[in-house]
Short mmCIF file of C-alpha atoms and ligand atoms in Angstrom, two decimals:
data_model
loop_
_atom_site.label_atom_id
_atom_site.label_comp_id
_atom_site.label_asym_id
_atom_site.label_seq_id
_atom_site.Cartn_x
_atom_site.Cartn_y
_atom_site.Cartn_z
CA MET A 1 44.78 -49.91 43.94
CA THR A 2 43.11 -51.65 46.88
CA GLU A 3 39.60 -52.31 46.55
CA GLY A 4 37.90 -50.22 49.36
CA ILE A 5 35.24 -51.11 51.47
CA VAL A 6 31.65 -51.03 51.28
CA VAL A 7 29.72 -49.33 53.87
CA VAL A 8 26.07 -50.74 54.46
CA VAL A 9 24.09 -48.27 56.64
CA GLY A 10 21.33 -50.04 58.53
CA ALA A 11 21.67 -53.43 60.65
CA GLY A 12 17.90 -54.48 60.40
CA VAL A 13 17.16 -57.49 58.33
CA ILE A 14 17.56 -56.09 54.92
CA GLY A 15 21.18 -54.38 55.79
CA LEU A 16 22.29 -57.69 57.23
CA SER A 17 21.40 -59.77 54.58
CA THR A 18 22.74 -57.17 52.02
CA ALA A 19 26.16 -56.88 54.18
CA ILE A 20 26.35 -60.89 53.97
CA THR A 21 25.50 -61.11 50.19
CA LEU A 22 28.19 -58.67 49.62
CA GLN A 23 30.88 -60.49 51.82
CA GLN A 24 29.89 -63.51 49.49
CA ALA A 25 30.49 -61.52 46.42
CA GLY A 26 34.08 -60.91 47.88
CA LYS A 27 33.55 -57.20 49.26
CA LYS A 28 35.03 -56.28 52.50
CA VAL A 29 31.76 -54.70 54.31
CA MET A 30 31.47 -52.32 57.34
CA ILE A 31 28.05 -51.60 58.63
CA VAL A 32 27.15 -48.42 60.20
CA ALA A 33 23.63 -48.36 61.96
CA GLU A 34 21.87 -46.35 64.95
CA PHE A 35 20.03 -49.94 66.06
CA MET A 36 21.57 -53.41 65.69
CA PRO A 37 20.59 -56.92 66.69
CA GLY A 38 20.52 -57.55 70.39
CA ASP A 39 19.69 -53.85 71.36
CA PRO A 40 16.61 -53.63 73.56
CA LYS A 41 13.37 -52.98 71.19
CA HIS A 42 13.13 -49.78 69.44
CA ILE A 43 9.92 -48.29 67.57
CA ARG A 44 12.63 -47.16 64.80
CA TYR A 45 14.03 -51.07 64.34
CA THR A 46 11.22 -52.36 62.66
CA SER A 47 12.95 -55.86 62.46
CA CYS A 48 12.79 -56.60 65.81
CA TRP A 49 8.91 -56.29 65.57
CA ALA A 50 8.09 -58.74 63.14
CA GLY A 51 6.46 -62.41 63.06
CA ALA A 52 8.01 -63.59 60.99
CA HIS A 53 6.56 -66.27 58.42
CA HIS A 54 7.33 -66.81 54.88
CA VAL A 55 3.82 -66.29 52.88
CA SER A 56 4.31 -64.42 49.81
CA VAL A 57 2.24 -61.36 49.09
CA ALA A 58 3.08 -61.48 45.29
CA GLY A 59 0.09 -61.48 42.86
CA PRO A 60 0.17 -62.21 39.01
CA GLU A 61 1.85 -58.86 38.16
CA ASP A 62 4.46 -59.17 40.94
CA HIS A 63 7.35 -60.75 38.95
CA GLN A 64 10.40 -59.39 40.57
CA MET A 65 8.87 -59.75 44.49
CA HIS A 66 7.93 -63.39 43.31
CA ARG A 67 11.52 -64.23 42.58
CA PHE A 68 12.90 -62.11 45.61
CA ASP A 69 10.63 -64.54 47.74
CA MET A 70 11.33 -67.83 45.93
CA GLU A 71 15.22 -67.06 46.05
CA THR A 72 14.65 -66.09 50.00
CA PHE A 73 12.66 -69.54 50.90
CA GLN A 74 15.57 -71.63 49.20
CA VAL A 75 18.20 -69.74 51.35
CA MET A 76 16.70 -69.93 54.39
CA SER A 77 15.77 -73.65 53.75
CA LYS A 78 19.56 -74.27 52.95
CA MET A 79 20.55 -72.54 56.34
CA LEU A 80 18.24 -74.74 58.33
CA ARG A 81 19.36 -77.66 56.10
CA ASP A 82 23.15 -76.80 57.11
CA ASP A 83 22.40 -76.00 60.67
CA PRO A 84 18.89 -77.41 62.33
CA ASP A 85 19.70 -75.06 65.44
CA ALA A 86 19.25 -71.97 63.13
CA PRO A 87 16.06 -69.92 64.19
CA LEU A 88 13.81 -70.99 61.62
CA MET A 89 11.37 -73.90 61.55
CA PHE A 90 9.28 -75.48 58.39
CA ARG A 91 5.69 -75.79 59.68
CA PRO A 92 2.24 -76.16 57.87
CA GLN A 93 0.71 -72.88 57.12
CA ILE A 94 -3.43 -72.88 56.39
CA GLU A 95 -4.61 -69.73 54.68
CA TYR A 96 -8.11 -69.24 54.84
CA ARG A 97 -10.16 -66.73 52.23
CA THR A 98 -13.42 -65.21 53.13
CA PHE A 99 -13.64 -63.99 48.95
CA GLU A 100 -14.21 -66.00 45.84
CA ARG A 101 -10.85 -67.13 44.06
CA ASN A 102 -9.50 -65.01 41.27
CA LEU A 103 -6.88 -66.36 38.81
CA VAL A 104 -5.56 -63.85 36.37
CA ASN A 105 -4.10 -66.07 33.33
CA GLY A 106 -4.33 -69.15 36.06
CA VAL A 107 -1.99 -67.29 38.19
CA ASP A 108 -3.06 -65.94 41.80
CA GLN A 109 -1.05 -65.51 45.30
CA LEU A 110 -1.62 -69.01 46.33
CA SER A 111 -0.34 -70.95 42.80
CA LEU A 112 2.83 -68.66 43.00
CA ILE A 113 3.24 -69.94 46.66
CA ALA A 114 2.80 -73.44 45.21
CA LYS A 115 5.91 -73.38 42.69
CA TYR A 116 8.19 -73.63 45.51
CA SER A 117 6.66 -74.28 49.14
CA PRO A 118 6.28 -78.22 49.85
CA ASN A 119 3.11 -80.36 50.13
CA PHE A 120 1.23 -77.56 48.51
CA ARG A 121 -2.43 -78.45 48.31
CA MET A 122 -5.84 -76.62 48.19
CA LEU A 123 -8.11 -77.58 51.01
CA GLU A 124 -10.94 -80.09 50.64
CA LYS A 125 -14.55 -78.37 51.06
CA SER A 126 -15.10 -80.50 54.33
CA GLU A 127 -11.70 -78.81 55.99
CA LEU A 128 -12.98 -75.32 55.24
CA PRO A 129 -14.82 -73.68 57.81
CA PRO A 130 -18.35 -72.50 57.02
CA ASP A 131 -17.83 -68.94 55.94
CA ILE A 132 -14.45 -69.75 53.78
CA PRO A 133 -14.98 -70.50 50.23
CA PHE A 134 -11.49 -71.50 49.34
CA GLY A 135 -8.39 -72.31 51.27
CA ALA A 136 -4.69 -74.07 50.99
CA THR A 137 -2.21 -75.56 52.78
CA PHE A 138 1.45 -75.59 52.46
CA ASP A 139 4.80 -76.13 54.27
CA THR A 140 6.54 -72.76 54.81
CA LEU A 141 9.69 -71.10 57.06
CA MET A 142 8.64 -69.58 60.36
CA ILE A 143 11.27 -67.14 61.63
CA ASP A 144 11.95 -66.35 65.03
CA THR A 145 12.85 -62.99 64.67
CA PRO A 146 14.70 -61.98 67.86
CA SER A 147 17.38 -64.96 67.36
CA TYR A 148 17.58 -64.78 63.67
CA LEU A 149 18.69 -61.24 63.73
CA PRO A 150 21.36 -62.10 65.89
CA TYR A 151 22.14 -65.26 64.04
CA ILE A 152 22.89 -63.53 60.81
CA LEU A 153 24.79 -60.74 62.44
CA LYS A 154 27.48 -63.59 63.69
CA LYS A 155 27.62 -65.00 59.89
CA PHE A 156 28.53 -61.28 59.54
CA THR A 157 31.00 -60.67 61.73
CA ASP A 158 32.38 -64.09 61.73
CA ALA A 159 33.26 -63.77 57.67
CA GLY A 160 35.34 -60.63 59.30
CA GLY A 161 32.52 -57.84 58.86
CA VAL A 162 32.50 -54.97 61.18
CA VAL A 163 29.60 -53.24 62.80
CA ILE A 164 30.02 -49.41 63.86
CA ARG A 165 27.31 -47.75 66.00
CA SER A 166 26.21 -44.45 64.97
CA THR A 167 23.05 -42.30 63.95
CA LEU A 168 23.90 -40.28 60.36
CA LYS A 169 22.22 -36.95 59.68
CA SER A 170 22.94 -37.78 56.24
CA LEU A 171 24.81 -40.47 54.01
CA THR A 172 27.38 -37.88 53.72
CA ASP A 173 28.39 -38.58 57.67
CA VAL A 174 29.69 -42.19 56.59
CA PHE A 175 32.95 -40.37 55.30
CA GLN A 176 33.68 -38.87 58.85
CA LEU A 177 33.26 -41.36 61.31
CA PRO A 178 36.60 -41.73 63.05
CA PRO A 179 36.58 -45.47 62.09
CA LEU A 180 35.99 -45.08 58.52
CA ARG A 181 37.52 -41.83 57.90
CA ASN A 182 40.68 -42.76 56.70
CA LEU A 183 39.77 -45.90 55.05
CA SER A 184 39.12 -46.14 51.39
CA ILE A 185 35.20 -46.35 50.85
CA ALA A 186 34.53 -47.85 47.30
CA ALA A 187 30.67 -47.72 47.81
CA VAL A 188 27.57 -47.29 50.26
CA VAL A 189 24.23 -49.12 50.63
CA ASN A 190 21.23 -47.12 52.08
CA CYS A 191 19.29 -50.04 54.23
CA THR A 192 17.40 -47.48 56.82
CA GLY A 193 13.95 -48.78 56.45
CA LEU A 194 11.88 -45.90 57.65
CA GLY A 195 14.73 -43.96 58.61
CA ALA A 196 15.04 -43.25 55.01
CA ARG A 197 11.97 -41.03 55.16
CA GLU A 198 14.50 -38.41 57.26
CA LEU A 199 17.98 -39.82 55.90
CA VAL A 200 17.33 -39.43 52.21
CA LYS A 201 13.91 -37.67 52.35
CA ASP A 202 12.16 -40.44 50.52
CA GLN A 203 8.29 -39.12 51.03
CA LYS A 204 7.08 -42.26 49.06
CA VAL A 205 7.76 -44.23 52.50
CA PHE A 206 5.50 -43.85 55.15
CA PRO A 207 4.90 -46.29 58.32
CA THR A 208 2.12 -48.89 58.76
CA ARG A 209 1.19 -49.78 62.14
CA GLY A 210 0.96 -53.34 63.01
CA GLN A 211 -0.14 -54.35 66.46
CA LEU A 212 0.56 -57.91 67.89
CA VAL A 213 0.02 -60.28 70.90
CA ILE A 214 2.68 -62.83 71.48
CA VAL A 215 1.61 -65.81 73.78
CA ARG A 216 3.09 -68.76 75.32
CA ALA A 217 1.74 -71.48 73.27
CA PRO A 218 4.76 -74.30 72.14
CA TRP A 219 2.28 -77.02 71.62
CA ILE A 220 0.86 -74.85 68.61
CA LYS A 221 2.73 -76.74 65.40
CA GLU A 222 0.83 -74.55 62.74
CA GLY A 223 0.45 -71.19 61.31
CA VAL A 224 -2.86 -70.04 60.22
CA MET A 225 -4.03 -66.96 58.27
CA ARG A 226 -7.81 -66.04 57.20
CA LEU A 227 -8.47 -62.78 55.52
CA GLY A 228 -11.64 -60.99 55.82
CA PRO A 229 -14.50 -60.48 56.47
CA LYS A 230 -14.48 -59.46 52.74
CA GLY A 231 -13.85 -55.81 52.08
CA SER A 232 -13.22 -55.05 56.01
CA GLY A 233 -8.95 -55.02 55.60
CA ILE A 234 -9.05 -57.13 58.60
CA TYR A 235 -6.85 -60.41 58.72
CA THR A 236 -6.02 -62.78 61.40
CA TYR A 237 -3.01 -64.86 61.77
CA THR A 238 -0.92 -67.04 64.09
CA ILE A 239 3.22 -67.52 63.79
CA PRO A 240 4.55 -70.16 65.85
CA ARG A 241 8.41 -69.59 67.02
CA LYS A 242 10.95 -72.16 67.57
CA SER A 243 11.26 -70.76 71.17
CA GLY A 244 7.72 -71.84 71.74
CA ASN A 245 6.11 -68.19 71.74
CA VAL A 246 2.97 -67.76 69.05
CA ILE A 247 2.24 -64.34 67.55
CA ILE A 248 -1.33 -63.40 67.30
CA GLY A 249 -1.93 -60.62 64.77
CA GLY A 250 -2.60 -58.21 63.47
CA THR A 251 -2.97 -54.72 62.38
CA ALA A 252 -1.71 -52.71 59.25
CA ASP A 253 -2.64 -48.91 59.67
CA ALA A 254 -1.25 -46.55 57.25
CA ASN A 255 0.28 -43.33 58.83
CA ASP A 256 0.06 -44.18 62.13
CA SER A 257 3.41 -44.31 64.21
CA ASP A 258 1.71 -44.83 67.87
CA PRO A 259 4.31 -47.21 69.39
CA LYS A 260 2.11 -48.01 72.37
CA PRO A 261 -0.09 -50.92 72.08
CA ARG A 262 -3.78 -50.11 72.26
CA PRO A 263 -5.39 -52.26 75.05
CA HIS A 264 -8.83 -52.84 72.79
CA ILE A 265 -6.74 -53.52 69.78
CA ALA A 266 -4.94 -56.29 71.88
CA LYS A 267 -8.30 -57.28 72.86
CA LEU A 268 -9.85 -57.61 69.16
CA ILE A 269 -6.73 -59.41 67.94
CA LYS A 270 -7.11 -61.94 71.28
CA GLU A 271 -10.74 -62.50 70.01
CA ARG A 272 -10.01 -62.93 66.30
CA GLY A 273 -7.27 -65.09 67.19
CA LEU A 274 -8.98 -67.56 69.89
CA ALA A 275 -12.19 -67.89 67.12
CA MET A 276 -9.90 -68.98 64.63
CA CYS A 277 -7.46 -71.38 66.79
CA PRO A 278 -9.14 -72.02 69.87
CA ASP A 279 -6.20 -74.51 70.80
CA LEU A 280 -4.23 -71.17 71.77
CA LEU A 281 -5.69 -71.84 74.85
CA PRO A 282 -3.28 -73.94 77.40
CA PRO A 283 -4.43 -77.59 77.48
CA SER A 284 -5.99 -76.93 81.06
CA LYS A 285 -8.08 -74.01 79.97
CA ARG A 286 -9.47 -75.04 76.78
CA GLY A 287 -13.02 -73.55 76.14
CA GLY A 288 -11.91 -70.54 78.08
CA THR A 289 -11.78 -67.26 76.96
CA ILE A 290 -9.19 -64.56 75.96
CA ASP A 291 -8.40 -63.77 79.79
CA ASP A 292 -6.88 -67.60 79.91
CA LEU A 293 -4.54 -67.39 77.22
CA ASP A 294 -0.92 -66.95 78.46
CA VAL A 295 0.28 -63.44 77.23
CA VAL A 296 4.06 -62.82 77.12
CA GLU A 297 3.83 -59.39 75.69
CA ASP A 298 1.46 -56.70 73.62
CA VAL A 299 3.57 -55.19 71.04
CA VAL A 300 3.80 -52.81 67.95
CA GLY A 301 6.07 -52.27 65.32
CA LEU A 302 6.36 -49.90 61.79
CA ARG A 303 6.23 -51.37 58.63
CA PRO A 304 8.62 -49.56 55.99
CA THR A 305 6.22 -49.40 53.34
CA ARG A 306 6.89 -47.32 50.11
CA ILE A 307 4.60 -46.26 47.41
CA GLY A 308 6.01 -48.38 44.35
CA GLY A 309 7.24 -50.77 46.51
CA ILE A 310 10.82 -51.62 47.42
CA ARG A 311 13.66 -49.32 45.93
CA ILE A 312 16.59 -50.73 44.47
CA GLU A 313 18.38 -47.92 42.62
CA ALA A 314 21.96 -46.93 41.83
CA ASP A 315 22.87 -43.19 42.88
CA THR A 316 25.86 -41.48 44.08
CA ILE A 317 26.84 -39.52 46.78
CA VAL A 318 29.21 -36.35 46.12
CA VAL A 319 31.82 -36.10 48.89
CA GLY A 320 34.57 -33.12 48.03
CA ASN A 321 35.55 -34.18 44.37
CA ARG A 322 34.93 -37.64 44.35
CA ARG A 323 31.71 -39.20 43.48
CA VAL A 324 31.03 -42.36 45.33
CA PRO A 325 28.80 -44.98 43.98
CA LEU A 326 25.36 -45.55 46.05
CA VAL A 327 23.00 -47.91 46.00
CA HIS A 328 19.33 -47.74 47.70
CA HIS A 329 17.92 -50.67 49.25
CA TYR A 330 14.72 -49.97 51.54
CA GLY A 331 10.96 -49.85 51.52
CA HIS A 332 10.13 -53.33 52.40
CA GLY A 333 6.75 -52.62 54.07
CA GLY A 334 5.62 -56.02 55.34
CA TYR A 335 7.59 -58.42 53.53
CA GLY A 336 11.13 -57.34 54.46
CA TYR A 337 11.78 -61.01 55.96
CA GLN A 338 10.33 -63.10 53.29
CA THR A 339 12.12 -61.12 50.35
CA SER A 340 15.47 -60.43 51.92
CA TRP A 341 17.95 -62.43 50.53
CA GLY A 342 16.25 -62.23 47.11
CA SER A 343 15.97 -58.55 47.58
CA ALA A 344 19.72 -58.39 48.60
CA ARG A 345 20.85 -60.46 45.73
CA GLU A 346 19.28 -57.62 43.33
CA ALA A 347 20.65 -55.10 45.41
CA VAL A 348 24.44 -56.40 45.09
CA ARG A 349 24.08 -57.08 41.61
CA VAL A 350 23.27 -53.39 41.07
CA LEU A 351 26.00 -52.58 43.09
CA LEU A 352 28.42 -54.89 41.43
CA GLY A 353 27.09 -52.96 38.10
CA THR A 354 28.07 -49.85 39.10
CA LEU A 355 31.56 -50.76 40.59
CA ASP A 356 32.21 -52.87 37.20
CA SER A 357 31.26 -49.43 35.02
CA SER A 358 33.13 -46.83 37.41
CA SER A 359 35.89 -48.87 37.13
CA ARG A 360 35.98 -49.12 33.58
CA THR A 361 35.48 -45.17 33.41
CA LYS A 362 38.55 -44.92 35.77
CA SER A 363 40.92 -47.24 33.25
CA LYS A 364 39.96 -44.96 30.47
CA LEU A 365 41.34 -41.75 31.88
C1 FAD B 1 3.88 -56.73 62.96
C2 FAD B 1 4.92 -56.57 61.82
C3 FAD B 1 4.66 -58.19 61.10
C4 FAD B 1 5.26 -58.40 60.21
N1 FAD B 1 5.95 -59.77 59.74
C5 FAD B 1 6.23 -60.15 59.14
C6 FAD B 1 6.42 -61.15 58.01
O1 FAD B 1 5.81 -62.02 58.63
N2 FAD B 1 7.17 -61.32 57.11
C7 FAD B 1 7.86 -60.32 56.72
O2 FAD B 1 8.82 -60.72 55.68
N3 FAD B 1 7.93 -59.34 57.27
C8 FAD B 1 7.15 -59.01 57.90
N4 FAD B 1 7.26 -57.52 58.56
C9 FAD B 1 8.23 -56.77 58.08
C10 FAD B 1 9.66 -56.51 58.38
O3 FAD B 1 9.37 -56.70 59.74
C11 FAD B 1 10.50 -55.15 57.71
O4 FAD B 1 9.86 -55.71 56.36
C12 FAD B 1 11.59 -55.48 57.85
O5 FAD B 1 12.10 -55.49 59.11
C13 FAD B 1 12.15 -54.27 57.29
O6 FAD B 1 13.69 -54.31 57.58
P1 FAD B 1 14.57 -53.08 57.28
O7 FAD B 1 16.14 -53.74 57.58
O8 FAD B 1 14.40 -52.49 56.19
O9 FAD B 1 14.27 -51.97 58.40
P2 FAD B 1 14.60 -51.99 59.89
O10 FAD B 1 14.57 -53.13 60.68
O11 FAD B 1 14.00 -50.76 60.57
O12 FAD B 1 16.52 -51.56 60.09
C14 FAD B 1 16.62 -50.21 59.38
C15 FAD B 1 18.22 -50.07 59.91
O13 FAD B 1 18.56 -48.50 59.75
C16 FAD B 1 19.23 -47.91 60.77
N5 FAD B 1 18.90 -46.58 60.25
C17 FAD B 1 17.44 -46.06 60.00
N6 FAD B 1 18.00 -44.63 60.10
C18 FAD B 1 19.28 -44.50 60.37
C19 FAD B 1 19.96 -43.14 60.41
N7 FAD B 1 19.66 -42.07 60.06
N8 FAD B 1 21.51 -43.61 61.12
C20 FAD B 1 22.07 -44.88 61.29
N9 FAD B 1 21.18 -46.00 61.14
C21 FAD B 1 20.16 -45.70 60.94
C22 FAD B 1 18.48 -48.56 61.75
O14 FAD B 1 19.04 -48.04 63.16
C23 FAD B 1 18.25 -50.40 61.40
O15 FAD B 1 19.55 -50.65 62.00
C24 FAD B 1 6.40 -57.47 60.02
C25 FAD B 1 6.60 -56.05 60.37
C26 FAD B 1 5.81 -55.94 61.44
C27 FAD B 1 5.83 -54.40 61.81
C1 NAG B 2 43.28 -39.48 58.95
O1 NAG B 2 42.77 -38.47 57.91
C2 NAG B 2 42.76 -37.13 58.35
C3 NAG B 2 42.17 -36.46 57.52
O2 NAG B 2 40.84 -36.69 57.03
C4 NAG B 2 44.17 -37.16 58.40
O3 NAG B 2 44.39 -35.65 59.16
C5 NAG B 2 44.52 -37.73 59.42
O4 NAG B 2 46.35 -37.63 59.76
C6 NAG B 2 44.93 -39.12 59.12
N1 NAG B 2 45.55 -40.19 60.09
C7 NAG B 2 46.06 -41.26 59.69
C8 NAG B 2 46.40 -42.05 60.84
O5 NAG B 2 46.23 -41.45 58.51
C1 NAG B 3 -0.25 -42.13 54.28
O1 NAG B 3 1.15 -41.01 53.59
C2 NAG B 3 1.71 -41.43 52.32
C3 NAG B 3 2.90 -40.53 52.28
O2 NAG B 3 2.74 -39.36 53.28
C4 NAG B 3 0.43 -40.93 51.45
O3 NAG B 3 1.27 -41.23 50.06
C5 NAG B 3 -0.75 -42.29 51.43
O4 NAG B 3 -1.61 -41.92 50.58
C6 NAG B 3 -0.89 -41.94 52.84
N1 NAG B 3 -2.00 -43.13 53.27
C7 NAG B 3 -3.09 -43.15 53.95
C8 NAG B 3 -4.16 -44.53 53.86
O5 NAG B 3 -3.46 -42.42 54.50
C1 NAG B 4 22.80 -39.17 48.86
C2 NAG B 4 21.25 -38.92 48.92
O1 NAG B 4 20.96 -39.05 50.09
N1 NAG B 4 20.71 -39.21 47.93
C3 NAG B 4 19.06 -39.39 47.57
C4 NAG B 4 18.69 -40.33 48.25
O2 NAG B 4 17.36 -40.59 47.98
C5 NAG B 4 16.34 -39.21 48.01
C6 NAG B 4 15.16 -39.62 47.72
O3 NAG B 4 14.99 -40.18 46.49
C7 NAG B 4 17.08 -38.11 47.29
O4 NAG B 4 16.48 -37.04 47.33
C8 NAG B 4 18.58 -38.16 47.54
O5 NAG B 4 18.97 -37.35 46.78
#
């Protein structure tokens, strides 16, 4: 019997990373998606809006997320070593905290990052702004997302991958698509991000709106993140991209799916960003106001947040009298880039496990 095709639904960073990891495991893979890299940006395609940097948010209890982040860091580091032109770069990251450090059994978010990020050190008191009790610096990956998505799509198609554009009403639609109808489908992976809310009616998935301002500032050589003021839920960050643009963030508002940038939020983001990093202003305009920023674009993206975190789970689709293995892989919230390769490996492990056990069952018959 020929080994069938694995169909990945979704061409965001999660679908693409999963599809490539499946190819590396020797599978023939096709992607089905409504939106794909290179399309004009659309609010239902989260991956085209992200910053993005690799700054893990895993805490002492998040063992799986820590592993995903560490594996992704290693995979992306290798991508950059293998191809210096990859749309990734290592830059110093500076983390400021407006609250006291709280270690659980000697562990916190920063100590976990220290396990794999080069040049990690806590900042000296003399390096901290007056209202910042502690902070750290380390080198990390900055991901130029509008270039990274087509870059990894090309890896997929170069390895023989095929992408089919279609908007699915249900996962069983996959079996009716003309290019797939007559092929043997071995399994389906559901990487639909926020789309999972409608496609598989997962009510644990909800949007977390993030508004950003993109400025032109190729002279910026580091990323900065400031959490606080304490209890405010406010955080301010900058992410330099290889293109020379810099992201200024940001907001995180649960269940708000307004796709239009709000001018008063953009103003607040610019004010906080400029207070944190005065050198966001062009060299000739230092000391100026937010009106002197070289703004490229105000943008909004919707993070696919999920109660309980990322869903990686085996399931089945019933098509006629067949039960086809299905693996769900969505709900990456605000950390889909930095978890992508580790999370994809886990989803592929789960899928290979179910294919293995279903072929064992068949051979017993
Ligand atoms: C402002 C902002 C900043 C962020 N910053 C960072 C960061 O710094 N670091 C980080 O790691 N992460 C960051 N993120 C999070 C990251 O962008 C997401 O976690 C990630 O993009 C989710 O990817 P995805 O592939 O699951 O979803 P998506 O990119 O939304 O892809 C979903 C795919 O499924 C397809 N699809 C959905 N439904 C259907 C259907 N019914 N039929 C056919 N196709 C369908 C879509 O067309 C698309 O191809 C940020 C997000 C935002 C909004
Ligand atoms: C494709 O499958 C359909 C039914 O699913 C069948 O009617 C058709 O003959 C098949 N075509 C080819 C080229 O095998
Ligand atoms: C957002 O919606 C989800 C699911 O519909 C709900 O569980 C959650 O409490 C909401 N969050 C906020 C902050 O409103
Ligand atoms: C095929 C399919 O849609 N399976 C499941 C996907 O996930 C949702 C939410 O958990 C289930 O309700 C579906 O049955």
